[in-house]
mmCIF file of C-alpha atoms in Angstrom:
data_model
loop_
_atom_site.group_PDB
_atom_site.id
_atom_site.type_symbol
_atom_site.label_atom_id
_atom_site.label_comp_id
_atom_site.label_asym_id
_atom_site.label_seq_id
_atom_site.Cartn_x
_atom_site.Cartn_y
_atom_site.Cartn_z
ATOM 1 C CA UNK R 1 91.040 -35.852 -160.430
ATOM 2 C CA UNK R 2 91.296 -38.531 -163.107
ATOM 3 C CA UNK R 3 94.752 -39.794 -164.088
ATOM 4 C CA UNK R 4 96.284 -37.837 -161.229
ATOM 5 C CA UNK R 5 99.696 -39.480 -161.470
ATOM 6 C CA UNK R 6 99.903 -38.918 -165.234
ATOM 7 C CA UNK R 7 99.049 -35.241 -164.868
ATOM 8 C CA UNK R 8 101.630 -34.780 -162.142
ATOM 9 C CA UNK R 9 104.252 -36.539 -164.279
ATOM 10 C CA UNK R 10 103.678 -34.353 -167.348
ATOM 11 C CA UNK R 11 103.427 -31.102 -165.402
ATOM 12 C CA UNK R 12 107.216 -30.667 -165.238
ATOM 13 C CA UNK R 13 106.994 -29.881 -161.519
ATOM 14 C CA UNK R 14 108.834 -33.045 -160.511
ATOM 15 C CA UNK R 15 112.274 -33.764 -161.991
ATOM 16 C CA UNK R 16 112.625 -36.271 -164.799
ATOM 17 C CA UNK R 17 114.937 -39.270 -164.371
ATOM 18 C CA UNK R 18 117.770 -37.309 -166.024
ATOM 19 C CA UNK R 19 117.179 -34.243 -163.837
ATOM 20 C CA UNK R 20 117.029 -36.389 -160.695
ATOM 21 C CA UNK R 21 120.454 -37.864 -161.478
ATOM 22 C CA UNK R 22 121.891 -34.354 -161.950
ATOM 23 C CA UNK R 23 120.362 -33.297 -158.629
ATOM 24 C CA UNK R 24 121.986 -36.273 -156.927
ATOM 25 C CA UNK R 25 125.341 -35.253 -158.399
ATOM 26 C CA UNK R 26 124.743 -31.755 -156.971
ATOM 27 C CA UNK R 27 123.441 -32.732 -153.529
ATOM 28 C CA UNK R 28 124.983 -36.050 -152.516
ATOM 29 C CA UNK R 29 128.570 -36.611 -151.404
ATOM 30 C CA UNK R 30 131.317 -39.159 -151.773
ATOM 31 C CA UNK R 31 130.858 -42.209 -154.039
ATOM 32 C CA UNK R 32 127.118 -41.543 -154.441
ATOM 33 C CA UNK R 33 127.785 -38.136 -155.997
ATOM 34 C CA UNK R 34 130.554 -39.490 -158.251
ATOM 35 C CA UNK R 35 128.363 -42.378 -159.401
ATOM 36 C CA UNK R 36 125.508 -39.975 -160.225
ATOM 37 C CA UNK R 37 127.936 -37.753 -162.154
ATOM 38 C CA UNK R 38 129.138 -40.580 -164.415
ATOM 39 C CA UNK R 39 125.581 -41.823 -164.929
ATOM 40 C CA UNK R 40 124.504 -38.308 -165.931
ATOM 41 C CA UNK R 41 127.433 -38.017 -168.361
ATOM 42 C CA UNK R 42 126.301 -41.156 -170.174
ATOM 43 C CA UNK R 43 122.771 -39.768 -170.532
ATOM 44 C CA UNK R 44 123.631 -36.281 -171.836
ATOM 45 C CA UNK R 45 126.304 -37.613 -174.222
ATOM 46 C CA UNK R 46 128.837 -34.778 -174.031
ATOM 47 C CA UNK R 47 131.011 -34.689 -177.212
ATOM 48 C CA UNK R 48 134.583 -35.938 -176.854
ATOM 49 C CA UNK R 49 135.938 -32.712 -178.377
ATOM 50 C CA UNK R 50 134.639 -29.894 -176.188
ATOM 51 C CA UNK R 51 135.226 -26.339 -177.387
ATOM 52 C CA UNK R 52 135.457 -23.300 -175.121
ATOM 53 C CA UNK R 53 132.773 -21.294 -176.946
ATOM 54 C CA UNK R 54 130.278 -19.716 -174.572
ATOM 55 C CA UNK R 55 126.511 -19.258 -174.819
ATOM 56 C CA UNK R 56 124.624 -16.113 -173.777
ATOM 57 C CA UNK R 57 124.447 -17.434 -170.206
ATOM 58 C CA UNK R 58 128.216 -17.822 -169.980
ATOM 59 C CA UNK R 59 128.019 -21.612 -170.154
ATOM 60 C CA UNK R 60 129.963 -23.741 -172.646
ATOM 61 C CA UNK R 61 127.744 -24.166 -175.713
ATOM 62 C CA UNK R 62 127.591 -27.943 -175.436
ATOM 63 C CA UNK R 63 125.283 -27.403 -172.435
ATOM 64 C CA UNK R 64 122.734 -25.607 -174.637
ATOM 65 C CA UNK R 65 120.825 -28.840 -175.189
ATOM 66 C CA UNK R 66 120.059 -29.069 -171.470
ATOM 67 C CA UNK R 67 116.759 -27.638 -170.253
ATOM 68 C CA UNK R 68 117.034 -24.294 -168.469
ATOM 69 C CA UNK R 69 116.117 -25.855 -165.132
ATOM 70 C CA UNK R 70 119.169 -28.129 -165.371
ATOM 71 C CA UNK R 71 121.405 -25.293 -166.566
ATOM 72 C CA UNK R 72 120.580 -23.315 -163.425
ATOM 73 C CA UNK R 73 122.048 -26.170 -161.341
ATOM 74 C CA UNK R 74 125.448 -26.271 -163.074
ATOM 75 C CA UNK R 75 127.307 -23.846 -160.800
ATOM 76 C CA UNK R 76 126.189 -25.931 -157.802
ATOM 77 C CA UNK R 77 127.170 -29.052 -159.731
ATOM 78 C CA UNK R 78 130.644 -27.581 -160.333
ATOM 79 C CA UNK R 79 131.133 -26.758 -156.648
ATOM 80 C CA UNK R 80 130.083 -30.231 -155.489
ATOM 81 C CA UNK R 81 132.373 -31.913 -158.013
ATOM 82 C CA UNK R 82 135.292 -29.850 -156.714
ATOM 83 C CA UNK R 83 134.425 -30.712 -153.096
ATOM 84 C CA UNK R 84 134.282 -34.418 -153.954
ATOM 85 C CA UNK R 85 137.505 -34.152 -156.006
ATOM 86 C CA UNK R 86 135.929 -35.543 -159.168
ATOM 87 C CA UNK R 87 138.313 -35.289 -162.105
ATOM 88 C CA UNK R 88 136.977 -34.950 -165.638
ATOM 89 C CA UNK R 89 137.680 -32.562 -168.550
ATOM 90 C CA UNK R 90 134.136 -31.212 -168.179
ATOM 91 C CA UNK R 91 134.614 -29.802 -164.666
ATOM 92 C CA UNK R 92 137.167 -27.037 -165.356
ATOM 93 C CA UNK R 93 135.018 -25.724 -168.198
ATOM 94 C CA UNK R 94 132.358 -24.718 -165.665
ATOM 95 C CA UNK R 95 134.731 -22.638 -163.553
ATOM 96 C CA UNK R 96 134.088 -19.482 -165.576
ATOM 97 C CA UNK R 97 130.329 -19.853 -165.144
ATOM 98 C CA UNK R 98 130.734 -20.366 -161.401
ATOM 99 C CA UNK R 99 132.804 -17.169 -161.169
ATOM 100 C CA UNK R 100 130.239 -15.258 -163.232
ATOM 101 C CA UNK R 101 127.430 -16.354 -160.866
ATOM 102 C CA UNK R 102 129.597 -15.417 -157.862
ATOM 103 C CA UNK R 103 130.258 -11.931 -159.246
ATOM 104 C CA UNK R 104 126.639 -11.311 -160.285
ATOM 105 C CA UNK R 105 125.284 -12.341 -156.875
ATOM 106 C CA UNK R 106 127.817 -10.177 -155.059
ATOM 107 C CA UNK R 107 126.720 -7.149 -157.088
ATOM 108 C CA UNK R 108 123.036 -7.894 -156.428
ATOM 109 C CA UNK R 109 123.740 -8.260 -152.704
ATOM 110 C CA UNK R 110 125.537 -4.918 -152.688
ATOM 111 C CA UNK R 111 122.524 -3.245 -154.347
ATOM 112 C CA UNK R 112 120.185 -4.876 -151.854
ATOM 113 C CA UNK R 113 122.209 -3.681 -148.862
ATOM 114 C CA UNK R 114 122.126 -0.086 -150.131
ATOM 115 C CA UNK R 115 118.343 -0.263 -150.481
ATOM 116 C CA UNK R 116 117.903 -2.019 -147.116
ATOM 117 C CA UNK R 117 119.803 0.768 -145.329
ATOM 118 C CA UNK R 118 117.649 3.461 -146.959
ATOM 119 C CA UNK R 119 114.386 1.693 -146.059
ATOM 120 C CA UNK R 120 115.500 0.763 -142.539
ATOM 121 C CA UNK R 121 116.449 4.377 -141.837
ATOM 122 C CA UNK R 122 112.820 5.263 -142.621
ATOM 123 C CA UNK R 123 111.531 2.706 -140.125
ATOM 124 C CA UNK R 124 110.525 0.076 -142.706
ATOM 125 C CA UNK R 125 111.075 -3.577 -141.863
ATOM 126 C CA UNK R 126 112.784 -5.173 -144.884
ATOM 127 C CA UNK R 127 112.723 -8.936 -145.451
ATOM 128 C CA UNK R 128 115.154 -10.521 -147.926
ATOM 129 C CA UNK R 129 113.463 -13.262 -149.925
ATOM 130 C CA UNK R 130 113.949 -16.080 -152.388
ATOM 131 C CA UNK R 131 117.134 -16.176 -154.519
ATOM 132 C CA UNK R 132 119.443 -13.827 -152.638
ATOM 133 C CA UNK R 133 118.224 -15.153 -149.295
ATOM 134 C CA UNK R 134 118.967 -18.719 -150.404
ATOM 135 C CA UNK R 135 122.382 -17.714 -151.746
ATOM 136 C CA UNK R 136 123.527 -15.769 -148.687
ATOM 137 C CA UNK R 137 121.833 -17.615 -145.826
ATOM 138 C CA UNK R 138 121.429 -21.221 -147.028
ATOM 139 C CA UNK R 139 123.893 -22.023 -149.841
ATOM 140 C CA UNK R 140 126.411 -19.681 -148.161
ATOM 141 C CA UNK R 141 128.380 -19.455 -151.390
ATOM 142 C CA UNK R 142 127.650 -16.687 -153.885
ATOM 143 C CA UNK R 143 128.746 -18.845 -156.813
ATOM 144 C CA UNK R 144 126.452 -21.849 -156.407
ATOM 145 C CA UNK R 145 122.983 -20.441 -157.125
ATOM 146 C CA UNK R 146 122.341 -18.043 -160.036
ATOM 147 C CA UNK R 147 119.952 -15.226 -159.147
ATOM 148 C CA UNK R 148 118.220 -12.888 -161.581
ATOM 149 C CA UNK R 149 116.675 -10.256 -159.319
ATOM 150 C CA UNK R 150 116.348 -8.924 -155.787
ATOM 151 C CA UNK R 151 113.248 -9.983 -153.862
ATOM 152 C CA UNK R 152 112.233 -8.066 -150.758
ATOM 153 C CA UNK R 153 109.037 -8.023 -148.705
ATOM 154 C CA UNK R 154 107.579 -5.261 -146.564
ATOM 155 C CA UNK R 155 104.487 -5.149 -144.412
ATOM 156 C CA UNK R 156 101.300 -4.209 -146.192
ATOM 157 C CA UNK R 157 100.908 -1.023 -144.148
ATOM 158 C CA UNK R 158 104.389 0.086 -145.326
ATOM 159 C CA UNK R 159 103.666 -0.538 -149.012
ATOM 160 C CA UNK R 160 102.876 3.042 -150.091
ATOM 161 C CA UNK R 161 105.785 4.521 -148.147
ATOM 162 C CA UNK R 162 108.169 1.917 -149.613
ATOM 163 C CA UNK R 163 107.011 2.580 -153.174
ATOM 164 C CA UNK R 164 107.699 6.304 -152.800
ATOM 165 C CA UNK R 165 111.163 5.710 -151.323
ATOM 166 C CA UNK R 166 112.132 3.169 -153.977
ATOM 167 C CA UNK R 167 111.036 5.390 -156.840
ATOM 168 C CA UNK R 168 112.834 8.373 -155.300
ATOM 169 C CA UNK R 169 116.046 6.329 -155.388
ATOM 170 C CA UNK R 170 116.030 5.601 -159.097
ATOM 171 C CA UNK R 171 113.933 2.431 -159.345
ATOM 172 C CA UNK R 172 111.349 2.582 -162.132
ATOM 173 C CA UNK R 173 108.270 0.346 -162.571
ATOM 174 C CA UNK R 174 108.893 -2.424 -165.089
ATOM 175 C CA UNK R 175 105.268 -2.311 -166.268
ATOM 176 C CA UNK R 176 102.722 0.427 -166.922
ATOM 177 C CA UNK R 177 100.643 -0.620 -163.942
ATOM 178 C CA UNK R 178 100.196 1.593 -160.924
ATOM 179 C CA UNK R 179 102.246 0.229 -157.978
ATOM 180 C CA UNK R 180 100.441 2.567 -155.563
ATOM 181 C CA UNK R 181 97.297 0.424 -155.937
ATOM 182 C CA UNK R 182 99.020 -2.968 -155.933
ATOM 183 C CA UNK R 183 97.788 -3.957 -152.485
ATOM 184 C CA UNK R 184 94.199 -3.964 -153.782
ATOM 185 C CA UNK R 185 94.855 -6.708 -156.304
ATOM 186 C CA UNK R 186 95.587 -10.410 -156.115
ATOM 187 C CA UNK R 187 99.203 -9.792 -157.086
ATOM 188 C CA UNK R 188 101.650 -9.916 -154.205
ATOM 189 C CA UNK R 189 104.687 -8.333 -155.882
ATOM 190 C CA UNK R 190 105.571 -5.489 -158.211
ATOM 191 C CA UNK R 191 108.642 -5.433 -160.529
ATOM 192 C CA UNK R 192 111.105 -2.528 -160.706
ATOM 193 C CA UNK R 193 114.244 -1.900 -162.756
ATOM 194 C CA UNK R 194 117.279 0.279 -162.076
ATOM 195 C CA UNK R 195 119.982 0.191 -164.753
ATOM 196 C CA UNK R 196 120.847 -3.520 -165.101
ATOM 197 C CA UNK R 197 119.145 -4.617 -161.888
ATOM 198 C CA UNK R 198 115.645 -5.909 -161.232
ATOM 199 C CA UNK R 199 113.701 -5.759 -157.984
ATOM 200 C CA UNK R 200 110.507 -7.546 -156.976
ATOM 201 C CA UNK R 201 108.787 -5.686 -154.151
ATOM 202 C CA UNK R 202 106.411 -7.942 -152.194
ATOM 203 C CA UNK R 203 103.766 -7.006 -149.646
ATOM 204 C CA UNK R 204 102.992 -10.665 -149.052
ATOM 205 C CA UNK R 205 105.147 -13.778 -149.059
ATOM 206 C CA UNK R 206 103.106 -15.691 -151.599
ATOM 207 C CA UNK R 207 100.011 -15.354 -153.756
ATOM 208 C CA UNK R 208 99.224 -19.019 -153.157
ATOM 209 C CA UNK R 209 96.380 -19.688 -150.709
ATOM 210 C CA UNK R 210 97.733 -20.184 -147.189
ATOM 211 C CA UNK R 211 95.908 -19.658 -143.933
ATOM 212 C CA UNK R 212 96.133 -16.338 -142.085
ATOM 213 C CA UNK R 213 97.624 -18.111 -139.084
ATOM 214 C CA UNK R 214 100.510 -19.307 -141.252
ATOM 215 C CA UNK R 215 101.075 -15.794 -142.614
ATOM 216 C CA UNK R 216 101.111 -14.396 -139.096
ATOM 217 C CA UNK R 217 103.562 -17.089 -138.017
ATOM 218 C CA UNK R 218 105.918 -16.129 -140.860
ATOM 219 C CA UNK R 219 105.912 -12.453 -139.832
ATOM 220 C CA UNK R 220 106.276 -13.239 -136.122
ATOM 221 C CA UNK R 221 109.351 -15.463 -136.574
ATOM 222 C CA UNK R 222 111.638 -13.236 -138.624
ATOM 223 C CA UNK R 223 115.381 -13.478 -138.084
ATOM 224 C CA UNK R 224 117.333 -10.219 -137.897
ATOM 225 C CA UNK R 225 120.716 -10.479 -139.607
ATOM 226 C CA UNK R 226 123.237 -7.817 -140.667
ATOM 227 C CA UNK R 227 120.821 -4.952 -141.146
ATOM 228 C CA UNK R 228 117.910 -6.877 -142.681
ATOM 229 C CA UNK R 229 115.359 -9.562 -141.841
ATOM 230 C CA UNK R 230 114.968 -13.070 -143.182
ATOM 231 C CA UNK R 231 112.315 -15.745 -142.822
ATOM 232 C CA UNK R 232 112.904 -18.704 -140.516
ATOM 233 C CA UNK R 233 114.116 -21.858 -142.263
ATOM 234 C CA UNK R 234 110.926 -23.789 -141.481
ATOM 235 C CA UNK R 235 108.769 -21.094 -143.082
ATOM 236 C CA UNK R 236 111.121 -20.557 -146.021
ATOM 237 C CA UNK R 237 111.171 -24.233 -146.938
ATOM 238 C CA UNK R 238 107.365 -24.376 -146.931
ATOM 239 C CA UNK R 239 107.180 -21.314 -149.196
ATOM 240 C CA UNK R 240 109.828 -22.834 -151.474
ATOM 241 C CA UNK R 241 107.769 -26.001 -151.804
ATOM 242 C CA UNK R 242 104.469 -24.318 -152.669
ATOM 243 C CA UNK R 243 106.290 -21.941 -155.021
ATOM 244 C CA UNK R 244 107.894 -24.935 -156.735
ATOM 245 C CA UNK R 245 104.534 -26.624 -157.337
ATOM 246 C CA UNK R 246 103.700 -24.805 -160.548
ATOM 247 C CA UNK R 247 104.113 -25.140 -164.289
ATOM 248 C CA UNK R 248 106.778 -22.936 -165.796
ATOM 249 C CA UNK R 249 108.658 -22.522 -169.064
ATOM 250 C CA UNK R 250 111.798 -23.122 -167.001
ATOM 251 C CA UNK R 251 111.366 -26.469 -165.180
ATOM 252 C CA UNK R 252 110.982 -25.466 -161.502
ATOM 253 C CA UNK R 253 113.175 -28.320 -160.277
ATOM 254 C CA UNK R 254 115.401 -26.029 -158.196
ATOM 255 C CA UNK R 255 112.871 -26.434 -155.380
ATOM 256 C CA UNK R 256 114.586 -29.776 -154.729
ATOM 257 C CA UNK R 257 118.028 -28.255 -154.134
ATOM 258 C CA UNK R 258 116.643 -25.326 -152.130
ATOM 259 C CA UNK R 259 114.492 -27.451 -149.840
ATOM 260 C CA UNK R 260 117.121 -30.161 -149.271
ATOM 261 C CA UNK R 261 119.742 -27.606 -148.191
ATOM 262 C CA UNK R 262 117.204 -25.935 -145.911
ATOM 263 C CA UNK R 263 116.165 -29.241 -144.328
ATOM 264 C CA UNK R 264 119.795 -30.142 -143.683
ATOM 265 C CA UNK R 265 120.159 -27.008 -141.551
ATOM 266 C CA UNK R 266 117.031 -27.618 -139.446
ATOM 267 C CA UNK R 267 117.276 -27.733 -135.681
ATOM 268 C CA UNK R 268 114.667 -29.216 -133.346
ATOM 269 C CA UNK R 269 112.665 -25.978 -133.262
ATOM 270 C CA UNK R 270 112.559 -25.822 -137.077
ATOM 271 C CA UNK R 271 111.185 -29.355 -137.319
ATOM 272 C CA UNK R 272 108.539 -28.510 -134.727
ATOM 273 C CA UNK R 273 107.454 -25.368 -136.614
ATOM 274 C CA UNK R 274 107.436 -27.175 -139.957
ATOM 275 C CA UNK R 275 105.279 -29.951 -138.549
ATOM 276 C CA UNK R 276 102.826 -27.323 -137.295
ATOM 277 C CA UNK R 277 102.532 -25.842 -140.795
ATOM 278 C CA UNK R 278 101.998 -29.251 -142.396
ATOM 279 C CA UNK R 279 99.307 -30.119 -139.874
ATOM 280 C CA UNK R 280 97.580 -26.755 -140.273
ATOM 281 C CA UNK R 281 97.688 -26.437 -144.069
ATOM 282 C CA UNK R 282 97.170 -30.115 -144.992
ATOM 283 C CA UNK R 283 98.345 -29.447 -148.547
ATOM 284 C CA UNK R 284 98.605 -32.645 -150.563
ATOM 285 C CA UNK R 285 101.009 -31.167 -153.129
ATOM 286 C CA UNK R 286 103.581 -30.411 -150.408
ATOM 287 C CA UNK R 287 103.346 -33.919 -148.953
ATOM 288 C CA UNK R 288 103.897 -35.439 -152.402
ATOM 289 C CA UNK R 289 107.000 -33.277 -152.837
ATOM 290 C CA UNK R 290 108.344 -34.464 -149.490
ATOM 291 C CA UNK R 291 107.727 -38.079 -150.506
ATOM 292 C CA UNK R 292 109.784 -37.444 -153.665
ATOM 293 C CA UNK R 293 112.690 -36.086 -151.591
ATOM 294 C CA UNK R 294 112.725 -39.063 -149.248
ATOM 295 C CA UNK R 295 112.185 -41.754 -151.890
ATOM 296 C CA UNK R 296 115.175 -40.426 -153.845
ATOM 297 C CA UNK R 297 117.306 -40.422 -150.683
ATOM 298 C CA UNK R 298 117.872 -36.658 -150.617
ATOM 299 C CA UNK R 299 116.652 -36.433 -147.028
ATOM 300 C CA UNK R 300 115.434 -38.796 -144.311
ATOM 301 C CA UNK R 301 112.626 -37.152 -142.377
ATOM 302 C CA UNK R 302 112.007 -37.577 -138.630
ATOM 303 C CA UNK R 303 109.323 -40.072 -137.624
ATOM 304 C CA UNK R 304 106.732 -37.391 -136.862
ATOM 305 C CA UNK R 305 107.104 -35.932 -140.371
ATOM 306 C CA UNK R 306 106.822 -39.395 -141.883
ATOM 307 C CA UNK R 307 103.506 -39.809 -140.076
ATOM 308 C CA UNK R 308 102.280 -36.731 -141.964
ATOM 309 C CA UNK R 309 103.473 -38.210 -145.268
ATOM 310 C CA UNK R 310 101.155 -41.168 -144.769
ATOM 311 C CA UNK R 311 98.187 -38.783 -144.907
ATOM 312 C CA UNK R 312 98.782 -37.680 -148.504
ATOM 313 C CA UNK R 313 96.813 -40.639 -149.865
ATOM 314 C CA UNK R 314 93.685 -39.520 -147.994
ATOM 315 C CA UNK R 315 93.951 -35.828 -148.927
ATOM 316 C CA UNK R 316 92.653 -34.127 -152.063
ATOM 317 C CA UNK R 317 94.301 -31.409 -154.102
ATOM 318 C CA UNK R 318 92.825 -27.993 -153.415
ATOM 319 C CA UNK R 319 91.480 -25.790 -156.204
ATOM 320 C CA UNK R 320 94.751 -23.986 -156.821
ATOM 321 C CA UNK R 321 96.754 -27.181 -157.218
ATOM 322 C CA UNK R 322 94.078 -28.870 -159.310
ATOM 323 C CA UNK R 323 94.089 -25.881 -161.632
ATOM 324 C CA UNK R 324 97.867 -26.167 -162.000
ATOM 325 C CA UNK R 325 97.595 -29.837 -162.914
ATOM 326 C CA UNK R 326 95.062 -29.368 -165.722
ATOM 327 C CA UNK R 327 95.514 -28.335 -169.322
ATOM 328 C CA UNK R 328 93.427 -25.246 -168.517
ATOM 329 C CA UNK R 329 96.078 -23.879 -166.122
ATOM 330 C CA UNK R 330 97.430 -21.121 -168.334
ATOM 331 C CA UNK R 331 93.935 -20.071 -169.399
ATOM 332 C CA UNK R 332 92.573 -19.842 -165.864
ATOM 333 C CA UNK R 333 95.709 -18.378 -164.338
ATOM 334 C CA UNK R 334 95.921 -15.734 -167.045
ATOM 335 C CA UNK R 335 92.207 -15.052 -166.706
ATOM 336 C CA UNK R 336 92.497 -14.296 -162.998
ATOM 337 C CA UNK R 337 95.721 -12.323 -163.329
ATOM 338 C CA UNK R 338 94.304 -10.253 -166.188
ATOM 339 C CA UNK R 339 91.423 -8.966 -164.102
ATOM 340 C CA UNK R 340 93.558 -8.589 -161.006
ATOM 341 C CA UNK R 341 95.887 -6.351 -162.995
ATOM 342 C CA UNK R 342 92.957 -4.416 -164.423
ATOM 343 C CA UNK R 343 91.743 -3.655 -160.929
ATOM 344 C CA UNK R 344 95.020 -1.857 -160.247
ATOM 345 C CA UNK R 345 94.605 0.370 -163.270
ATOM 346 C CA UNK R 346 91.006 1.214 -162.309
ATOM 347 C CA UNK R 347 90.947 1.535 -158.504
ATOM 348 C CA UNK R 348 87.461 1.792 -157.088
ATOM 349 C CA UNK R 349 85.857 0.383 -160.245
ATOM 350 C CA UNK R 350 83.250 -2.353 -160.240
ATOM 351 C CA UNK R 351 85.791 -4.678 -161.755
ATOM 352 C CA UNK R 352 88.062 -4.195 -158.755
ATOM 353 C CA UNK R 353 85.179 -4.924 -156.403
ATOM 354 C CA UNK R 354 84.456 -8.093 -158.347
ATOM 355 C CA UNK R 355 88.080 -9.252 -158.235
ATOM 356 C CA UNK R 356 88.284 -8.769 -154.495
ATOM 357 C CA UNK R 357 84.990 -10.634 -154.000
ATOM 358 C CA UNK R 358 86.209 -13.411 -156.316
ATOM 359 C CA UNK R 359 89.450 -13.717 -154.357
ATOM 360 C CA UNK R 360 87.602 -13.997 -151.054
ATOM 361 C CA UNK R 361 84.701 -16.256 -151.974
ATOM 362 C CA UNK R 362 85.475 -18.272 -155.107
ATOM 363 C CA UNK R 363 89.197 -18.772 -155.513
ATOM 364 C CA UNK R 364 89.415 -21.098 -152.519
ATOM 365 C CA UNK R 365 86.301 -23.151 -153.129
ATOM 366 C CA UNK R 366 87.105 -26.813 -152.892
ATOM 367 C CA UNK R 367 84.533 -28.389 -155.194
ATOM 368 C CA UNK R 368 84.830 -30.616 -158.231
ATOM 369 C CA UNK R 369 87.084 -29.082 -160.840
ATOM 370 C CA UNK R 370 84.728 -29.145 -163.813
ATOM 371 C CA UNK R 371 82.078 -27.270 -161.858
ATOM 372 C CA UNK R 372 84.692 -24.627 -161.115
ATOM 373 C CA UNK R 373 85.708 -24.437 -164.774
ATOM 374 C CA UNK R 374 82.099 -23.818 -165.836
ATOM 375 C CA UNK R 375 81.839 -21.190 -163.131
ATOM 376 C CA UNK R 376 84.908 -19.390 -164.447
ATOM 377 C CA UNK R 377 83.467 -19.319 -167.967
ATOM 378 C CA UNK R 378 80.059 -18.093 -166.801
ATOM 379 C CA UNK R 379 81.648 -15.300 -164.806
ATOM 380 C CA UNK R 380 83.142 -13.817 -167.940
ATOM 381 C CA UNK R 381 79.726 -12.389 -168.833
ATOM 382 C CA UNK R 382 79.257 -10.158 -165.760
ATOM 383 C CA UNK R 383 82.864 -9.001 -166.136
ATOM 384 C CA UNK R 384 82.050 -7.797 -169.650
ATOM 385 C CA UNK R 385 79.150 -5.890 -168.170
ATOM 386 C CA UNK R 386 81.480 -4.407 -165.564
ATOM 387 C CA UNK R 387 83.771 -3.321 -168.407
ATOM 388 C CA UNK R 388 80.931 -1.282 -169.902
ATOM 389 C CA UNK R 389 80.320 0.372 -166.533
ATOM 390 C CA UNK R 390 84.032 1.177 -166.284
ATOM 391 C CA UNK R 391 83.981 2.871 -169.689
ATOM 392 C CA UNK R 392 80.883 4.790 -168.674
ATOM 393 C CA UNK R 393 82.537 5.916 -165.415
ATOM 394 C CA UNK R 394 85.682 7.057 -167.242
ATOM 395 C CA UNK R 395 83.611 8.879 -169.860
ATOM 396 C CA UNK R 396 81.673 10.754 -167.172
ATOM 397 C CA UNK R 397 84.919 11.686 -165.416
ATOM 398 C CA UNK R 398 86.425 13.096 -168.618
ATOM 399 C CA UNK R 399 83.308 15.142 -169.363
ATOM 400 C CA UNK R 400 83.240 16.563 -165.848
ATOM 401 C CA UNK R 401 86.883 17.625 -166.171
ATOM 402 C CA UNK R 402 86.213 19.333 -169.512
ATOM 403 C CA UNK R 403 83.172 21.098 -168.036
#
């Protein structure tokens, strides 16, 4: 890929200089954290007269100029400043936001536990994922990591049963799609709402391309804790890294905080398992992210991990990562998702067959990007033809019902 470094820099995946300083204030300790705090203050130029007016997120309004990725770090920033006994008029003004995050996460955890008990009583293995998992099991402080929704995963064979149980307990689909056919599409999660709560139900841990052996390893090494299951730290950190390597409206820089805190809790077995995943997947994007963490002194990796980091120069980005790093990302990503979603609405249609074939044979091809782009464009024609067949099938079905 031409201008690889420039494309990575403008993708927003890696923190800017300003965001890196904020992350250091959040994650480091002692004089290093205090120094990063004062350096960050000079950059953001907080006004000398700070009012107590709040924004919609519960933050003081003078933080509105920060990007949303940085705003999501402020409760963690507040906690670390308190631990390091940093004194500044800015710190107390974040206390209310910290308490709001603490309360919101406690309520979400309570809702999750209710649902976990119901599903477990029906013999369904429930895995807590992402935000709430990080809050409860890694950050171990309900006020330091804001979470929007509940993420749970179930085995694919339990998907239909889980959908019926969830809907019977008041959860309603957030979209008009049919969750009963979700497992036939490329999507790996389905959104639900219940009053003021949101739930993402997953039948897979990621929709990013990972090897079957890695997926099996994730399922085989679940940790059972307090009535639910969680992923091992080595597997969770890998999923956090590949999930963080994407373009988003909200800068996805929280992958730094999540992965650093996970790495700090690794034991010898975790390092061994993580090394196995790196060696098996050989994903250049992950190695580059690890290099960022070490070069900014967030974590010092063991020698055997550092040997893996040396390989990133000889590896190439796979198709998924190359797509993310191009200006065509939103077009291609939306293109695939559009037809994956359509396959749910029309189970058994030719379009669904095409999507499943595409997922198996084309999505993981590792050829030159521009060839792949041309291929994507060409494939729009047969899909249009499939659309006509779908309409014909639906028309025949309606006529048969009337007859």
